[in-house]
Amino acid sequence: MSAASTPASPDPEAPGVTVAIDGPSGTGKSSTSKAVAAQLGLRYLDTGAQYRAITWWMLRNGIDVDDAEAVAAASGRSEIVSGTDPKAPSISVDGEDASGPIRTQEVTSAVSAVSAVPRVRERITGLQREIAAAGGIVVEGRDIGTTVLPDADLKVFLTASSEARAARRSGELKGSQDLATTRQALTRRDKADSSRAASPLRRSEDAVEVDTTELSLDQVVECVVTLVEEAAKKAGSARAEQAAR
């Protein structure tokens, strides 16, 4: 696997800060993360898209996604390249734009099974760390603060009521799935993500929890931007203090 990133011009308030944003589906992770990164001039990485990309590759190449051994054996055969421009994030698989194909219901139904395979997580985690290594980035997913970037300058965990999450996701699907079905799908995904043996979805002890149920996107973004700027100042002071020793 290889990685590619789009250069950014970080805001002076958050030059090299690394931000981890986690949480279940429907809490506003993607919209918030992209908006925060764009506002502060940081790079952006959607780690969920990478798991969707490898899942799409498995399905396309006839790999039985319910056979963990087969998935593990094939996990290193695809080339996944992630662009990190928050205004135009991209992802390709073996040189082909996969931005659309990875959002199909077929991929959505299979991604939890593929993501639960330890060897898949090891490879994708390595890819994520490679991209994030230079700093100046907002990384969103389900295990960023706990596993991928445990030393991130800021960890945020977004939550929301099941009703709000289902309504948001149903809106994203543009009516292709009713609210009750969407809520059931989210519940199944939550259970799968939280109970898997490899890097389960959970809140890091030092993460700031933000309940987005009653907040607009602008309000959530404002809250997280403030947290990022505070974390950046704290990280900057710590680095300056260490350099002076």
mmCIF file with all atom_site columns, C-alpha atoms in Angstrom, residues 34-241:
data_model
loop_
_atom_site.group_PDB
_atom_site.id
_atom_site.type_symbol
_atom_site.label_atom_id
_atom_site.label_alt_id
_atom_site.label_comp_id
_atom_site.label_asym_id
_atom_site.label_entity_id
_atom_site.label_seq_id
_atom_site.pdbx_PDB_ins_code
_atom_site.Cartn_x
_atom_site.Cartn_y
_atom_site.Cartn_z
_atom_site.occupancy
_atom_site.B_iso_or_equiv
_atom_site.pdbx_formal_charge
_atom_site.auth_seq_id
_atom_site.auth_comp_id
_atom_site.auth_asym_id
_atom_site.auth_atom_id
_atom_site.pdbx_PDB_model_num
ATOM 1   C CA . LYS A 1 34  ? -13.516 18.438  7.023  1.00 0.00 ? 34  LYS A CA 1
ATOM 2   C CA . ALA A 1 35  ? -14.842 21.816  8.123  1.00 0.00 ? 35  ALA A CA 1
ATOM 3   C CA . VAL A 1 36  ? -12.372 22.124  11.002 1.00 0.00 ? 36  VAL A CA 1
ATOM 4   C CA . ALA A 1 37  ? -9.440  21.145  8.775  1.00 0.00 ? 37  ALA A CA 1
ATOM 5   C CA . ALA A 1 38  ? -10.488 23.584  6.055  1.00 0.00 ? 38  ALA A CA 1
ATOM 6   C CA . GLN A 1 39  ? -10.975 26.435  8.517  1.00 0.00 ? 39  GLN A CA 1
ATOM 7   C CA . LEU A 1 40  ? -7.575  25.916  10.149 1.00 0.00 ? 40  LEU A CA 1
ATOM 8   C CA . GLY A 1 41  ? -5.644  25.054  6.980  1.00 0.00 ? 41  GLY A CA 1
ATOM 9   C CA . LEU A 1 42  ? -4.949  21.496  8.115  1.00 0.00 ? 42  LEU A CA 1
ATOM 10  C CA . ARG A 1 43  ? -4.934  18.276  6.156  1.00 0.00 ? 43  ARG A CA 1
ATOM 11  C CA . TYR A 1 44  ? -7.825  15.826  6.537  1.00 0.00 ? 44  TYR A CA 1
ATOM 12  C CA . LEU A 1 45  ? -7.991  12.038  6.530  1.00 0.00 ? 45  LEU A CA 1
ATOM 13  C CA . ASP A 1 46  ? -11.149 9.933   6.436  1.00 0.00 ? 46  ASP A CA 1
ATOM 14  C CA . THR A 1 47  ? -9.933  6.578   7.749  1.00 0.00 ? 47  THR A CA 1
ATOM 15  C CA . GLY A 1 48  ? -13.334 4.995   7.224  1.00 0.00 ? 48  GLY A CA 1
ATOM 16  C CA . ALA A 1 49  ? -12.923 5.558   3.502  1.00 0.00 ? 49  ALA A CA 1
ATOM 17  C CA . GLN A 1 50  ? -9.756  3.481   3.591  1.00 0.00 ? 50  GLN A CA 1
ATOM 18  C CA . TYR A 1 51  ? -11.564 0.543   5.169  1.00 0.00 ? 51  TYR A CA 1
ATOM 19  C CA . ARG A 1 52  ? -14.344 0.958   2.635  1.00 0.00 ? 52  ARG A CA 1
ATOM 20  C CA . ALA A 1 53  ? -11.757 1.027   -0.136 1.00 0.00 ? 53  ALA A CA 1
ATOM 21  C CA . ILE A 1 54  ? -10.143 -2.242  0.871  1.00 0.00 ? 54  ILE A CA 1
ATOM 22  C CA . THR A 1 55  ? -13.601 -3.774  1.340  1.00 0.00 ? 55  THR A CA 1
ATOM 23  C CA . TRP A 1 56  ? -14.615 -2.653  -2.158 1.00 0.00 ? 56  TRP A CA 1
ATOM 24  C CA . TRP A 1 57  ? -11.426 -4.208  -3.545 1.00 0.00 ? 57  TRP A CA 1
ATOM 25  C CA . MET A 1 58  ? -12.180 -7.496  -1.765 1.00 0.00 ? 58  MET A CA 1
ATOM 26  C CA . LEU A 1 59  ? -15.710 -7.640  -3.161 1.00 0.00 ? 59  LEU A CA 1
ATOM 27  C CA . ARG A 1 60  ? -14.566 -6.675  -6.634 1.00 0.00 ? 60  ARG A CA 1
ATOM 28  C CA . ASN A 1 61  ? -11.923 -9.383  -6.643 1.00 0.00 ? 61  ASN A CA 1
ATOM 29  C CA . GLY A 1 62  ? -14.165 -12.165 -5.424 1.00 0.00 ? 62  GLY A CA 1
ATOM 30  C CA . ILE A 1 63  ? -12.772 -12.455 -1.902 1.00 0.00 ? 63  ILE A CA 1
ATOM 31  C CA . ASP A 1 64  ? -15.265 -13.943 0.552  1.00 0.00 ? 64  ASP A CA 1
ATOM 32  C CA . VAL A 1 65  ? -15.525 -11.117 3.107  1.00 0.00 ? 65  VAL A CA 1
ATOM 33  C CA . ASP A 1 66  ? -16.932 -13.537 5.672  1.00 0.00 ? 66  ASP A CA 1
ATOM 34  C CA . ASP A 1 67  ? -13.790 -15.676 5.456  1.00 0.00 ? 67  ASP A CA 1
ATOM 35  C CA . ALA A 1 68  ? -11.329 -13.929 7.786  1.00 0.00 ? 68  ALA A CA 1
ATOM 36  C CA . GLU A 1 69  ? -8.396  -16.023 6.591  1.00 0.00 ? 69  GLU A CA 1
ATOM 37  C CA . ALA A 1 70  ? -9.066  -15.192 2.941  1.00 0.00 ? 70  ALA A CA 1
ATOM 38  C CA . VAL A 1 71  ? -9.440  -11.499 3.772  1.00 0.00 ? 71  VAL A CA 1
ATOM 39  C CA . ALA A 1 72  ? -6.203  -11.528 5.761  1.00 0.00 ? 72  ALA A CA 1
ATOM 40  C CA . ALA A 1 73  ? -4.316  -13.258 2.957  1.00 0.00 ? 73  ALA A CA 1
ATOM 41  C CA . ALA A 1 74  ? -5.494  -10.667 0.418  1.00 0.00 ? 74  ALA A CA 1
ATOM 42  C CA . SER A 1 75  ? -5.171  -7.611  2.666  1.00 0.00 ? 75  SER A CA 1
ATOM 43  C CA . GLY A 1 76  ? -1.856  -6.429  1.236  1.00 0.00 ? 76  GLY A CA 1
ATOM 44  C CA . ARG A 1 77  ? -2.617  -6.796  -2.444 1.00 0.00 ? 77  ARG A CA 1
ATOM 45  C CA . SER A 1 78  ? -4.327  -3.459  -3.113 1.00 0.00 ? 78  SER A CA 1
ATOM 46  C CA . GLU A 1 79  ? -2.776  -0.020  -3.465 1.00 0.00 ? 79  GLU A CA 1
ATOM 47  C CA . ILE A 1 80  ? -4.799  2.608   -1.617 1.00 0.00 ? 80  ILE A CA 1
ATOM 48  C CA . VAL A 1 81  ? -3.976  6.276   -2.050 1.00 0.00 ? 81  VAL A CA 1
ATOM 49  C CA . SER A 1 82  ? -5.697  8.904   0.111  1.00 0.00 ? 82  SER A CA 1
ATOM 50  C CA . GLY A 1 83  ? -5.765  12.595  -0.772 1.00 0.00 ? 83  GLY A CA 1
ATOM 51  C CA . THR A 1 84  ? -5.934  14.903  2.259  1.00 0.00 ? 84  THR A CA 1
ATOM 52  C CA . ASP A 1 85  ? -7.377  18.155  0.924  1.00 0.00 ? 85  ASP A CA 1
ATOM 53  C CA . PRO A 1 86  ? -10.410 18.762  3.183  1.00 0.00 ? 86  PRO A CA 1
ATOM 54  C CA . LYS A 1 87  ? -12.194 20.653  0.412  1.00 0.00 ? 87  LYS A CA 1
ATOM 55  C CA . ALA A 1 88  ? -11.782 17.788  -2.055 1.00 0.00 ? 88  ALA A CA 1
ATOM 56  C CA . PRO A 1 89  ? -10.792 14.569  -0.267 1.00 0.00 ? 89  PRO A CA 1
ATOM 57  C CA . SER A 1 90  ? -10.121 11.673  -2.609 1.00 0.00 ? 90  SER A CA 1
ATOM 58  C CA . ILE A 1 91  ? -9.308  7.997   -2.520 1.00 0.00 ? 91  ILE A CA 1
ATOM 59  C CA . SER A 1 92  ? -8.159  5.634   -5.232 1.00 0.00 ? 92  SER A CA 1
ATOM 60  C CA . VAL A 1 93  ? -7.594  1.895   -5.386 1.00 0.00 ? 93  VAL A CA 1
ATOM 61  C CA . ASP A 1 94  ? -4.995  0.547   -7.783 1.00 0.00 ? 94  ASP A CA 1
ATOM 62  C CA . GLY A 1 95  ? -5.031  3.887   -9.577 1.00 0.00 ? 95  GLY A CA 1
ATOM 63  C CA . GLU A 1 96  ? -8.823  4.038   -9.984 1.00 0.00 ? 96  GLU A CA 1
ATOM 64  C CA . ASP A 1 97  ? -11.000 6.680   -8.318 1.00 0.00 ? 97  ASP A CA 1
ATOM 65  C CA . ALA A 1 98  ? -13.036 4.834   -5.701 1.00 0.00 ? 98  ALA A CA 1
ATOM 66  C CA . SER A 1 99  ? -14.808 7.791   -4.079 1.00 0.00 ? 99  SER A CA 1
ATOM 67  C CA . GLY A 1 100 ? -18.208 6.748   -5.422 1.00 0.00 ? 100 GLY A CA 1
ATOM 68  C CA . PRO A 1 101 ? -18.015 2.945   -5.431 1.00 0.00 ? 101 PRO A CA 1
ATOM 69  C CA . ILE A 1 102 ? -16.989 2.703   -1.770 1.00 0.00 ? 102 ILE A CA 1
ATOM 70  C CA . ARG A 1 103 ? -20.270 4.334   -0.681 1.00 0.00 ? 103 ARG A CA 1
ATOM 71  C CA . THR A 1 104 ? -22.565 1.619   -2.029 1.00 0.00 ? 104 THR A CA 1
ATOM 72  C CA . GLN A 1 105 ? -24.822 -0.400  0.253  1.00 0.00 ? 105 GLN A CA 1
ATOM 73  C CA . GLU A 1 106 ? -22.894 -3.557  -0.679 1.00 0.00 ? 106 GLU A CA 1
ATOM 74  C CA . VAL A 1 107 ? -19.694 -2.076  0.739  1.00 0.00 ? 107 VAL A CA 1
ATOM 75  C CA . THR A 1 108 ? -21.511 -0.657  3.763  1.00 0.00 ? 108 THR A CA 1
ATOM 76  C CA . SER A 1 109 ? -22.873 -4.111  4.592  1.00 0.00 ? 109 SER A CA 1
ATOM 77  C CA . ALA A 1 110 ? -19.456 -5.764  4.342  1.00 0.00 ? 110 ALA A CA 1
ATOM 78  C CA . VAL A 1 111 ? -17.069 -3.188  5.798  1.00 0.00 ? 111 VAL A CA 1
ATOM 79  C CA . SER A 1 112 ? -17.507 -4.219  9.443  1.00 0.00 ? 112 SER A CA 1
ATOM 80  C CA . ALA A 1 113 ? -16.514 -7.812  8.701  1.00 0.00 ? 113 ALA A CA 1
ATOM 81  C CA . VAL A 1 114 ? -13.441 -6.768  6.722  1.00 0.00 ? 114 VAL A CA 1
ATOM 82  C CA . SER A 1 115 ? -12.453 -4.121  9.275  1.00 0.00 ? 115 SER A CA 1
ATOM 83  C CA . ALA A 1 116 ? -12.560 -6.674  12.090 1.00 0.00 ? 116 ALA A CA 1
ATOM 84  C CA . VAL A 1 117 ? -9.734  -8.737  10.567 1.00 0.00 ? 117 VAL A CA 1
ATOM 85  C CA . PRO A 1 118 ? -6.528  -7.928  12.529 1.00 0.00 ? 118 PRO A CA 1
ATOM 86  C CA . ARG A 1 119 ? -4.225  -8.040  9.508  1.00 0.00 ? 119 ARG A CA 1
ATOM 87  C CA . VAL A 1 120 ? -6.445  -5.552  7.672  1.00 0.00 ? 120 VAL A CA 1
ATOM 88  C CA . ARG A 1 121 ? -6.355  -3.213  10.653 1.00 0.00 ? 121 ARG A CA 1
ATOM 89  C CA . GLU A 1 122 ? -2.578  -3.534  10.926 1.00 0.00 ? 122 GLU A CA 1
ATOM 90  C CA . ARG A 1 123 ? -2.066  -2.562  7.301  1.00 0.00 ? 123 ARG A CA 1
ATOM 91  C CA . ILE A 1 124 ? -4.577  0.291   7.288  1.00 0.00 ? 124 ILE A CA 1
ATOM 92  C CA . THR A 1 125 ? -3.288  1.595   10.624 1.00 0.00 ? 125 THR A CA 1
ATOM 93  C CA . GLY A 1 126 ? 0.228   1.695   9.195  1.00 0.00 ? 126 GLY A CA 1
ATOM 94  C CA . LEU A 1 127 ? -1.051  3.639   6.205  1.00 0.00 ? 127 LEU A CA 1
ATOM 95  C CA . GLN A 1 128 ? -2.845  6.102   8.462  1.00 0.00 ? 128 GLN A CA 1
ATOM 96  C CA . ARG A 1 129 ? 0.213   6.672   10.636 1.00 0.00 ? 129 ARG A CA 1
ATOM 97  C CA . GLU A 1 130 ? 2.337   7.235   7.545  1.00 0.00 ? 130 GLU A CA 1
ATOM 98  C CA . ILE A 1 131 ? -0.017  9.955   6.327  1.00 0.00 ? 131 ILE A CA 1
ATOM 99  C CA . ALA A 1 132 ? -0.372  11.582  9.759  1.00 0.00 ? 132 ALA A CA 1
ATOM 100 C CA . ALA A 1 133 ? 3.343   11.520  10.583 1.00 0.00 ? 133 ALA A CA 1
ATOM 101 C CA . ALA A 1 134 ? 4.006   15.056  9.319  1.00 0.00 ? 134 ALA A CA 1
ATOM 102 C CA . GLY A 1 135 ? 1.317   16.518  11.601 1.00 0.00 ? 135 GLY A CA 1
ATOM 103 C CA . GLY A 1 136 ? -0.962  19.388  10.682 1.00 0.00 ? 136 GLY A CA 1
ATOM 104 C CA . ILE A 1 137 ? -3.886  17.026  10.188 1.00 0.00 ? 137 ILE A CA 1
ATOM 105 C CA . VAL A 1 138 ? -7.375  16.121  11.366 1.00 0.00 ? 138 VAL A CA 1
ATOM 106 C CA . VAL A 1 139 ? -7.889  12.354  11.316 1.00 0.00 ? 139 VAL A CA 1
ATOM 107 C CA . GLU A 1 140 ? -11.366 10.946  11.787 1.00 0.00 ? 140 GLU A CA 1
ATOM 108 C CA . GLY A 1 141 ? -12.454 7.386   12.450 1.00 0.00 ? 141 GLY A CA 1
ATOM 109 C CA . ARG A 1 142 ? -13.322 4.950   15.202 1.00 0.00 ? 142 ARG A CA 1
ATOM 110 C CA . ASP A 1 143 ? -9.996  4.054   16.791 1.00 0.00 ? 143 ASP A CA 1
ATOM 111 C CA . ILE A 1 144 ? -7.790  7.073   16.079 1.00 0.00 ? 144 ILE A CA 1
ATOM 112 C CA . GLY A 1 145 ? -7.363  8.319   19.636 1.00 0.00 ? 145 GLY A CA 1
ATOM 113 C CA . THR A 1 146 ? -7.114  4.848   21.159 1.00 0.00 ? 146 THR A CA 1
ATOM 114 C CA . THR A 1 147 ? -4.966  2.980   18.630 1.00 0.00 ? 147 THR A CA 1
ATOM 115 C CA . VAL A 1 148 ? -3.819  4.870   15.536 1.00 0.00 ? 148 VAL A CA 1
ATOM 116 C CA . LEU A 1 149 ? -2.641  8.131   17.111 1.00 0.00 ? 149 LEU A CA 1
ATOM 117 C CA . PRO A 1 150 ? -2.614  7.658   20.897 1.00 0.00 ? 150 PRO A CA 1
ATOM 118 C CA . ASP A 1 151 ? -0.277  10.660  21.247 1.00 0.00 ? 151 ASP A CA 1
ATOM 119 C CA . ALA A 1 152 ? -2.444  13.064  19.228 1.00 0.00 ? 152 ALA A CA 1
ATOM 120 C CA . ASP A 1 153 ? -2.372  16.660  20.468 1.00 0.00 ? 153 ASP A CA 1
ATOM 121 C CA . LEU A 1 154 ? -6.169  16.608  20.735 1.00 0.00 ? 154 LEU A CA 1
ATOM 122 C CA . LYS A 1 155 ? -8.657  13.747  20.912 1.00 0.00 ? 155 LYS A CA 1
ATOM 123 C CA . VAL A 1 156 ? -12.346 14.423  20.387 1.00 0.00 ? 156 VAL A CA 1
ATOM 124 C CA . PHE A 1 157 ? -15.116 11.840  20.700 1.00 0.00 ? 157 PHE A CA 1
ATOM 125 C CA . LEU A 1 158 ? -18.403 12.836  19.082 1.00 0.00 ? 158 LEU A CA 1
ATOM 126 C CA . THR A 1 159 ? -21.675 11.328  20.299 1.00 0.00 ? 159 THR A CA 1
ATOM 127 C CA . ALA A 1 160 ? -25.372 11.847  19.540 1.00 0.00 ? 160 ALA A CA 1
ATOM 128 C CA . SER A 1 161 ? -28.674 10.192  20.353 1.00 0.00 ? 161 SER A CA 1
ATOM 129 C CA . SER A 1 162 ? -29.658 7.191   18.235 1.00 0.00 ? 162 SER A CA 1
ATOM 130 C CA . GLU A 1 163 ? -32.636 9.157   16.893 1.00 0.00 ? 163 GLU A CA 1
ATOM 131 C CA . ALA A 1 164 ? -30.469 12.064  15.744 1.00 0.00 ? 164 ALA A CA 1
ATOM 132 C CA . ARG A 1 165 ? -27.888 9.778   14.201 1.00 0.00 ? 165 ARG A CA 1
ATOM 133 C CA . ALA A 1 166 ? -30.504 7.803   12.265 1.00 0.00 ? 166 ALA A CA 1
ATOM 134 C CA . ALA A 1 167 ? -32.134 10.999  10.983 1.00 0.00 ? 167 ALA A CA 1
ATOM 135 C CA . ARG A 1 168 ? -28.803 12.356  9.776  1.00 0.00 ? 168 ARG A CA 1
ATOM 136 C CA . ARG A 1 169 ? -27.758 9.137   8.093  1.00 0.00 ? 169 ARG A CA 1
ATOM 137 C CA . SER A 1 170 ? -31.176 8.738   6.486  1.00 0.00 ? 170 SER A CA 1
ATOM 138 C CA . GLY A 1 171 ? -30.764 12.253  5.083  1.00 0.00 ? 171 GLY A CA 1
ATOM 139 C CA . GLU A 1 172 ? -27.349 11.324  3.690  1.00 0.00 ? 172 GLU A CA 1
ATOM 140 C CA . LEU A 1 173 ? -28.923 8.333   1.958  1.00 0.00 ? 173 LEU A CA 1
ATOM 141 C CA . LYS A 1 174 ? -31.458 10.716  0.375  1.00 0.00 ? 174 LYS A CA 1
ATOM 142 C CA . GLY A 1 175 ? -34.516 8.663   1.201  1.00 0.00 ? 175 GLY A CA 1
ATOM 143 C CA . SER A 1 176 ? -33.183 5.393   -0.184 1.00 0.00 ? 176 SER A CA 1
ATOM 144 C CA . GLN A 1 177 ? -33.681 3.803   3.242  1.00 0.00 ? 177 GLN A CA 1
ATOM 145 C CA . ASP A 1 178 ? -36.411 4.498   5.817  1.00 0.00 ? 178 ASP A CA 1
ATOM 146 C CA . LEU A 1 179 ? -35.607 5.835   9.266  1.00 0.00 ? 179 LEU A CA 1
ATOM 147 C CA . ALA A 1 180 ? -36.326 2.605   11.158 1.00 0.00 ? 180 ALA A CA 1
ATOM 148 C CA . THR A 1 181 ? -34.139 0.565   8.822  1.00 0.00 ? 181 THR A CA 1
ATOM 149 C CA . THR A 1 182 ? -31.358 3.136   9.079  1.00 0.00 ? 182 THR A CA 1
ATOM 150 C CA . ARG A 1 183 ? -31.510 3.065   12.876 1.00 0.00 ? 183 ARG A CA 1
ATOM 151 C CA . GLN A 1 184 ? -31.333 -0.734  12.909 1.00 0.00 ? 184 GLN A CA 1
ATOM 152 C CA . ALA A 1 185 ? -28.338 -0.651  10.575 1.00 0.00 ? 185 ALA A CA 1
ATOM 153 C CA . LEU A 1 186 ? -26.550 1.845   12.834 1.00 0.00 ? 186 LEU A CA 1
ATOM 154 C CA . THR A 1 187 ? -27.242 -0.324  15.881 1.00 0.00 ? 187 THR A CA 1
ATOM 155 C CA . ARG A 1 188 ? -25.759 -3.361  14.140 1.00 0.00 ? 188 ARG A CA 1
ATOM 156 C CA . ARG A 1 189 ? -22.707 -1.349  13.059 1.00 0.00 ? 189 ARG A CA 1
ATOM 157 C CA . ASP A 1 190 ? -22.218 -0.007  16.593 1.00 0.00 ? 190 ASP A CA 1
ATOM 158 C CA . LYS A 1 191 ? -22.336 -3.525  18.023 1.00 0.00 ? 191 LYS A CA 1
ATOM 159 C CA . ALA A 1 192 ? -19.901 -4.850  15.447 1.00 0.00 ? 192 ALA A CA 1
ATOM 160 C CA . ASP A 1 193 ? -17.466 -1.961  15.887 1.00 0.00 ? 193 ASP A CA 1
ATOM 161 C CA . SER A 1 194 ? -17.604 -1.980  19.683 1.00 0.00 ? 194 SER A CA 1
ATOM 162 C CA . SER A 1 195 ? -17.299 -5.742  20.132 1.00 0.00 ? 195 SER A CA 1
ATOM 163 C CA . ARG A 1 196 ? -14.549 -6.579  17.644 1.00 0.00 ? 196 ARG A CA 1
ATOM 164 C CA . ALA A 1 197 ? -11.327 -7.889  19.159 1.00 0.00 ? 197 ALA A CA 1
ATOM 165 C CA . ALA A 1 198 ? -9.053  -5.606  17.131 1.00 0.00 ? 198 ALA A CA 1
ATOM 166 C CA . SER A 1 199 ? -9.200  -1.909  18.062 1.00 0.00 ? 199 SER A CA 1
ATOM 167 C CA . PRO A 1 200 ? -12.868 -1.699  19.091 1.00 0.00 ? 200 PRO A CA 1
ATOM 168 C CA . LEU A 1 201 ? -14.772 1.575   18.985 1.00 0.00 ? 201 LEU A CA 1
ATOM 169 C CA . ARG A 1 202 ? -14.449 3.253   22.380 1.00 0.00 ? 202 ARG A CA 1
ATOM 170 C CA . ARG A 1 203 ? -13.752 6.638   23.849 1.00 0.00 ? 203 ARG A CA 1
ATOM 171 C CA . SER A 1 204 ? -10.140 7.314   24.811 1.00 0.00 ? 204 SER A CA 1
ATOM 172 C CA . GLU A 1 205 ? -9.837  8.270   28.472 1.00 0.00 ? 205 GLU A CA 1
ATOM 173 C CA . ASP A 1 206 ? -8.248  11.620  27.578 1.00 0.00 ? 206 ASP A CA 1
ATOM 174 C CA . ALA A 1 207 ? -10.681 12.476  24.767 1.00 0.00 ? 207 ALA A CA 1
ATOM 175 C CA . VAL A 1 208 ? -13.032 15.445  24.982 1.00 0.00 ? 208 VAL A CA 1
ATOM 176 C CA . GLU A 1 209 ? -16.587 14.190  24.475 1.00 0.00 ? 209 GLU A CA 1
ATOM 177 C CA . VAL A 1 210 ? -18.913 16.414  22.454 1.00 0.00 ? 210 VAL A CA 1
ATOM 178 C CA . ASP A 1 211 ? -22.618 15.522  22.252 1.00 0.00 ? 211 ASP A CA 1
ATOM 179 C CA . THR A 1 212 ? -23.838 16.802  18.887 1.00 0.00 ? 212 THR A CA 1
ATOM 180 C CA . THR A 1 213 ? -27.512 15.851  19.324 1.00 0.00 ? 213 THR A CA 1
ATOM 181 C CA . GLU A 1 214 ? -28.804 19.389  19.861 1.00 0.00 ? 214 GLU A CA 1
ATOM 182 C CA . LEU A 1 215 ? -26.030 21.242  18.044 1.00 0.00 ? 215 LEU A CA 1
ATOM 183 C CA . SER A 1 216 ? -25.890 22.522  14.483 1.00 0.00 ? 216 SER A CA 1
ATOM 184 C CA . LEU A 1 217 ? -22.877 21.672  12.356 1.00 0.00 ? 217 LEU A CA 1
ATOM 185 C CA . ASP A 1 218 ? -21.590 25.233  12.717 1.00 0.00 ? 218 ASP A CA 1
ATOM 186 C CA . GLN A 1 219 ? -21.803 24.982  16.498 1.00 0.00 ? 219 GLN A CA 1
ATOM 187 C CA . VAL A 1 220 ? -19.933 21.676  16.573 1.00 0.00 ? 220 VAL A CA 1
ATOM 188 C CA . VAL A 1 221 ? -17.248 23.046  14.248 1.00 0.00 ? 221 VAL A CA 1
ATOM 189 C CA . GLU A 1 222 ? -16.847 26.171  16.384 1.00 0.00 ? 222 GLU A CA 1
ATOM 190 C CA . CYS A 1 223 ? -16.477 24.026  19.501 1.00 0.00 ? 223 CYS A CA 1
ATOM 191 C CA . VAL A 1 224 ? -13.855 21.754  17.948 1.00 0.00 ? 224 VAL A CA 1
ATOM 192 C CA . VAL A 1 225 ? -11.917 24.641  16.370 1.00 0.00 ? 225 VAL A CA 1
ATOM 193 C CA . THR A 1 226 ? -11.627 26.218  19.812 1.00 0.00 ? 226 THR A CA 1
ATOM 194 C CA . LEU A 1 227 ? -10.397 22.919  21.250 1.00 0.00 ? 227 LEU A CA 1
ATOM 195 C CA . VAL A 1 228 ? -7.829  22.555  18.447 1.00 0.00 ? 228 VAL A CA 1
ATOM 196 C CA . GLU A 1 229 ? -6.468  26.065  18.946 1.00 0.00 ? 229 GLU A CA 1
ATOM 197 C CA . GLU A 1 230 ? -6.161  25.498  22.695 1.00 0.00 ? 230 GLU A CA 1
ATOM 198 C CA . ALA A 1 231 ? -4.422  22.152  22.123 1.00 0.00 ? 231 ALA A CA 1
ATOM 199 C CA . ALA A 1 232 ? -2.072  23.726  19.567 1.00 0.00 ? 232 ALA A CA 1
ATOM 200 C CA . LYS A 1 233 ? -1.034  26.458  21.989 1.00 0.00 ? 233 LYS A CA 1
ATOM 201 C CA . LYS A 1 234 ? -0.459  23.902  24.728 1.00 0.00 ? 234 LYS A CA 1
ATOM 202 C CA . ALA A 1 235 ? 1.579   21.678  22.402 1.00 0.00 ? 235 ALA A CA 1
ATOM 203 C CA . GLY A 1 236 ? 3.587   24.677  21.202 1.00 0.00 ? 236 GLY A CA 1
ATOM 204 C CA . SER A 1 237 ? 4.394   25.740  24.743 1.00 0.00 ? 237 SER A CA 1
ATOM 205 C CA . ALA A 1 238 ? 5.441   22.196  25.656 1.00 0.00 ? 238 ALA A CA 1
ATOM 206 C CA . ARG A 1 239 ? 7.761   21.997  22.642 1.00 0.00 ? 239 ARG A CA 1
ATOM 207 C CA . ALA A 1 240 ? 9.278   25.393  23.425 1.00 0.00 ? 240 ALA A CA 1
ATOM 208 C CA . GLU A 1 241 ? 9.837   24.395  27.033 1.00 0.00 ? 241 GLU A CA 1
#
